[in-house]
Amino acid sequence: MKLYEEIIFLQSYFEGKWCVENVISFYDPLIKPFVYRQHYYWANFVIDGKEKANRMHNAGNEALQELKGFDLSKYDGIDKTKILRNCVEPEAGLFILKSAFKSKQNTLSEIVPLAINKNEDDGLPPTSKEVGIRPTIL
């Protein structure tokens, strides 16, 4: 239960950005997580990645060190393969960090009041100029 204790504690008391990671389990999680790159992530921001990745867990230590950006050649007496397999991939970490600090999305309750045509009572929706939306040409 320590995983869920941590998530509930963060949800209840922590006011900053937070993210908790765990591998996908064989049972359904008690608290719904985001799923990204074959891992569960619980966070107080949206993690909207659908990407699946080859984590190269069958590769040798040299390939894993290059993928993860670590050099463990100086260390002895440790399970280097286990350490490297437990590391979050750099691309996944960067994606989650960017997700945490990207600009806030508008909620429906913030947008709906803009969709009311206040100038006229003709039943037509407001124009983009009245709502304050500028069209963009791609």
PDB file of C-alpha atoms in Angstrom, residues 4-131:
ATOM      1  CA  TYR A   4      -1.143   4.441  -2.831  1.00  0.00           C
ATOM      2  CA  GLU A   5      -0.264   6.081   0.487  1.00  0.00           C
ATOM      3  CA  GLU A   6       2.207   8.280  -1.363  1.00  0.00           C
ATOM      4  CA  ILE A   7      -0.286   9.168  -4.110  1.00  0.00           C
ATOM      5  CA  ILE A   8      -3.083  10.004  -1.649  1.00  0.00           C
ATOM      6  CA  PHE A   9      -0.704  12.067   0.488  1.00  0.00           C
ATOM      7  CA  LEU A  10       0.409  14.091  -2.552  1.00  0.00           C
ATOM      8  CA  GLN A  11      -3.170  14.519  -3.807  1.00  0.00           C
ATOM      9  CA  SER A  12      -4.304  15.742  -0.404  1.00  0.00           C
ATOM     10  CA  TYR A  13      -1.473  17.934   0.850  1.00  0.00           C
ATOM     11  CA  PHE A  14       1.133  18.857  -1.779  1.00  0.00           C
ATOM     12  CA  GLU A  15       0.484  22.071  -3.719  1.00  0.00           C
ATOM     13  CA  GLY A  16       3.315  21.831  -6.271  1.00  0.00           C
ATOM     14  CA  LYS A  17       3.669  19.622  -9.346  1.00  0.00           C
ATOM     15  CA  TRP A  18       4.193  15.943  -8.610  1.00  0.00           C
ATOM     16  CA  CYS A  19       4.434  12.644 -10.471  1.00  0.00           C
ATOM     17  CA  VAL A  20       4.691   9.046  -9.220  1.00  0.00           C
ATOM     18  CA  GLU A  21       5.836   6.269 -11.583  1.00  0.00           C
ATOM     19  CA  ASN A  22       5.366   2.512 -11.450  1.00  0.00           C
ATOM     20  CA  VAL A  23       5.463  -0.335 -13.948  1.00  0.00           C
ATOM     21  CA  ILE A  24       2.173  -1.587 -15.355  1.00  0.00           C
ATOM     22  CA  SER A  25       0.939  -4.262 -12.969  1.00  0.00           C
ATOM     23  CA  PHE A  26      -0.999  -7.423 -13.717  1.00  0.00           C
ATOM     24  CA  TYR A  27      -3.926  -6.131 -11.624  1.00  0.00           C
ATOM     25  CA  ASP A  28      -6.061  -3.027 -12.185  1.00  0.00           C
ATOM     26  CA  PRO A  29      -4.809  -0.038 -10.190  1.00  0.00           C
ATOM     27  CA  LEU A  30      -6.967   1.294  -7.348  1.00  0.00           C
ATOM     28  CA  ILE A  31      -6.369   4.899  -8.466  1.00  0.00           C
ATOM     29  CA  LYS A  32      -6.570   5.522 -12.219  1.00  0.00           C
ATOM     30  CA  PRO A  33      -3.148   6.468 -13.621  1.00  0.00           C
ATOM     31  CA  PHE A  34      -1.945   7.919 -16.907  1.00  0.00           C
ATOM     32  CA  VAL A  35      -0.234   5.302 -19.087  1.00  0.00           C
ATOM     33  CA  TYR A  36       2.892   6.263 -21.017  1.00  0.00           C
ATOM     34  CA  ARG A  37       5.603   3.994 -22.440  1.00  0.00           C
ATOM     35  CA  GLN A  38       4.409   0.882 -20.629  1.00  0.00           C
ATOM     36  CA  HIS A  39       4.447   2.586 -17.228  1.00  0.00           C
ATOM     37  CA  TYR A  40       1.796   3.968 -14.906  1.00  0.00           C
ATOM     38  CA  TYR A  41       2.118   7.617 -13.890  1.00  0.00           C
ATOM     39  CA  TRP A  42      -0.003   9.322 -11.259  1.00  0.00           C
ATOM     40  CA  ALA A  43       0.300  13.108 -11.434  1.00  0.00           C
ATOM     41  CA  ASN A  44      -1.580  16.321 -10.757  1.00  0.00           C
ATOM     42  CA  PHE A  45      -1.164  17.361 -14.406  1.00  0.00           C
ATOM     43  CA  VAL A  46      -2.107  15.692 -17.696  1.00  0.00           C
ATOM     44  CA  ILE A  47       0.369  13.226 -19.194  1.00  0.00           C
ATOM     45  CA  ASP A  48      -1.049  12.735 -22.672  1.00  0.00           C
ATOM     46  CA  GLY A  49       1.438  10.340 -24.247  1.00  0.00           C
ATOM     47  CA  LYS A  50       0.238   7.266 -26.079  1.00  0.00           C
ATOM     48  CA  GLU A  51       3.663   6.217 -27.307  1.00  0.00           C
ATOM     49  CA  LYS A  52       5.002   2.718 -26.743  1.00  0.00           C
ATOM     50  CA  ALA A  53       8.738   2.292 -26.657  1.00  0.00           C
ATOM     51  CA  ASN A  54      11.258  -0.470 -26.970  1.00  0.00           C
ATOM     52  CA  ARG A  55      13.053  -0.209 -23.634  1.00  0.00           C
ATOM     53  CA  MET A  56      15.867  -2.517 -24.878  1.00  0.00           C
ATOM     54  CA  HIS A  57      15.768  -4.628 -21.707  1.00  0.00           C
ATOM     55  CA  ASN A  58      17.305  -7.546 -23.579  1.00  0.00           C
ATOM     56  CA  ALA A  59      20.277  -5.438 -24.662  1.00  0.00           C
ATOM     57  CA  GLY A  60      23.667  -5.621 -22.995  1.00  0.00           C
ATOM     58  CA  ASN A  61      24.925  -3.192 -20.373  1.00  0.00           C
ATOM     59  CA  GLU A  62      26.859  -1.119 -22.919  1.00  0.00           C
ATOM     60  CA  ALA A  63      23.740  -0.483 -25.030  1.00  0.00           C
ATOM     61  CA  LEU A  64      21.659   0.278 -21.924  1.00  0.00           C
ATOM     62  CA  GLN A  65      24.304   2.699 -20.613  1.00  0.00           C
ATOM     63  CA  GLU A  66      24.290   4.537 -23.935  1.00  0.00           C
ATOM     64  CA  LEU A  67      20.469   4.649 -24.071  1.00  0.00           C
ATOM     65  CA  LYS A  68      20.098   5.873 -20.474  1.00  0.00           C
ATOM     66  CA  GLY A  69      23.125   8.191 -20.470  1.00  0.00           C
ATOM     67  CA  PHE A  70      24.986   6.561 -17.553  1.00  0.00           C
ATOM     68  CA  ASP A  71      28.521   5.201 -17.308  1.00  0.00           C
ATOM     69  CA  LEU A  72      28.700   2.514 -14.629  1.00  0.00           C
ATOM     70  CA  SER A  73      32.078   1.100 -15.713  1.00  0.00           C
ATOM     71  CA  LYS A  74      33.811   2.492 -12.586  1.00  0.00           C
ATOM     72  CA  TYR A  75      31.556   0.596 -10.185  1.00  0.00           C
ATOM     73  CA  ASP A  76      31.936  -2.986  -8.983  1.00  0.00           C
ATOM     74  CA  GLY A  77      29.786  -5.172  -6.755  1.00  0.00           C
ATOM     75  CA  ILE A  78      26.461  -3.858  -8.059  1.00  0.00           C
ATOM     76  CA  ASP A  79      23.892  -5.291 -10.454  1.00  0.00           C
ATOM     77  CA  LYS A  80      24.441  -2.856 -13.325  1.00  0.00           C
ATOM     78  CA  THR A  81      21.738  -4.430 -15.489  1.00  0.00           C
ATOM     79  CA  LYS A  82      19.106  -4.017 -12.767  1.00  0.00           C
ATOM     80  CA  ILE A  83      20.108  -0.393 -12.164  1.00  0.00           C
ATOM     81  CA  LEU A  84      19.971   0.445 -15.872  1.00  0.00           C
ATOM     82  CA  ARG A  85      16.635  -1.302 -16.389  1.00  0.00           C
ATOM     83  CA  ASN A  86      15.095   0.640 -13.488  1.00  0.00           C
ATOM     84  CA  CYS A  87      16.043   4.029 -14.955  1.00  0.00           C
ATOM     85  CA  VAL A  88      13.355   6.096 -16.646  1.00  0.00           C
ATOM     86  CA  GLU A  89      14.241   6.684 -20.293  1.00  0.00           C
ATOM     87  CA  PRO A  90      15.547  10.235 -20.850  1.00  0.00           C
ATOM     88  CA  GLU A  91      12.905  10.956 -23.531  1.00  0.00           C
ATOM     89  CA  ALA A  92      10.090   9.858 -21.216  1.00  0.00           C
ATOM     90  CA  GLY A  93      11.423  11.988 -18.361  1.00  0.00           C
ATOM     91  CA  LEU A  94      11.727  15.042 -20.605  1.00  0.00           C
ATOM     92  CA  PHE A  95       8.212  14.515 -22.006  1.00  0.00           C
ATOM     93  CA  ILE A  96       6.746  14.326 -18.484  1.00  0.00           C
ATOM     94  CA  LEU A  97       8.714  17.377 -17.316  1.00  0.00           C
ATOM     95  CA  LYS A  98       7.448  19.389 -20.308  1.00  0.00           C
ATOM     96  CA  SER A  99       3.896  18.135 -19.665  1.00  0.00           C
ATOM     97  CA  ALA A 100       4.096  19.398 -16.085  1.00  0.00           C
ATOM     98  CA  PHE A 101       5.019  22.929 -17.073  1.00  0.00           C
ATOM     99  CA  LYS A 102       3.215  23.539 -20.355  1.00  0.00           C
ATOM    100  CA  SER A 103       0.580  26.260 -20.485  1.00  0.00           C
ATOM    101  CA  LYS A 104      -2.748  25.620 -18.790  1.00  0.00           C
ATOM    102  CA  GLN A 105      -5.579  24.396 -21.007  1.00  0.00           C
ATOM    103  CA  ASN A 106      -8.978  26.062 -20.802  1.00  0.00           C
ATOM    104  CA  THR A 107     -11.776  24.059 -19.237  1.00  0.00           C
ATOM    105  CA  LEU A 108     -15.249  23.882 -20.750  1.00  0.00           C
ATOM    106  CA  SER A 109     -16.660  26.115 -17.999  1.00  0.00           C
ATOM    107  CA  GLU A 110     -14.161  28.823 -18.994  1.00  0.00           C
ATOM    108  CA  ILE A 111     -15.044  28.570 -22.697  1.00  0.00           C
ATOM    109  CA  VAL A 112     -18.862  28.251 -22.568  1.00  0.00           C
ATOM    110  CA  PRO A 113     -19.530  31.836 -21.381  1.00  0.00           C
ATOM    111  CA  LEU A 114     -17.658  33.059 -24.466  1.00  0.00           C
ATOM    112  CA  ALA A 115     -20.013  31.162 -26.769  1.00  0.00           C
ATOM    113  CA  ILE A 116     -23.008  33.352 -25.943  1.00  0.00           C
ATOM    114  CA  ASN A 117     -23.815  36.094 -28.437  1.00  0.00           C
ATOM    115  CA  LYS A 118     -24.410  39.040 -26.110  1.00  0.00           C
ATOM    116  CA  ASN A 119     -24.786  41.701 -28.791  1.00  0.00           C
ATOM    117  CA  GLU A 120     -27.788  40.373 -30.648  1.00  0.00           C
ATOM    118  CA  ASP A 121     -30.765  38.164 -29.924  1.00  0.00           C
ATOM    119  CA  ASP A 122     -30.955  36.593 -33.374  1.00  0.00           C
ATOM    120  CA  GLY A 123     -30.091  33.059 -32.281  1.00  0.00           C
ATOM    121  CA  LEU A 124     -26.801  33.021 -34.189  1.00  0.00           C
ATOM    122  CA  PRO A 125     -23.544  32.007 -32.520  1.00  0.00           C
ATOM    123  CA  PRO A 126     -21.004  34.764 -31.895  1.00  0.00           C
ATOM    124  CA  THR A 127     -18.354  35.523 -34.460  1.00  0.00           C
ATOM    125  CA  SER A 128     -14.708  34.773 -33.802  1.00  0.00           C
ATOM    126  CA  LYS A 129     -14.139  38.521 -33.376  1.00  0.00           C
ATOM    127  CA  GLU A 130     -16.811  38.733 -30.643  1.00  0.00           C
ATOM    128  CA  VAL A 131     -15.332  35.754 -28.814  1.00  0.00           C
TER     129      VAL A 131
END
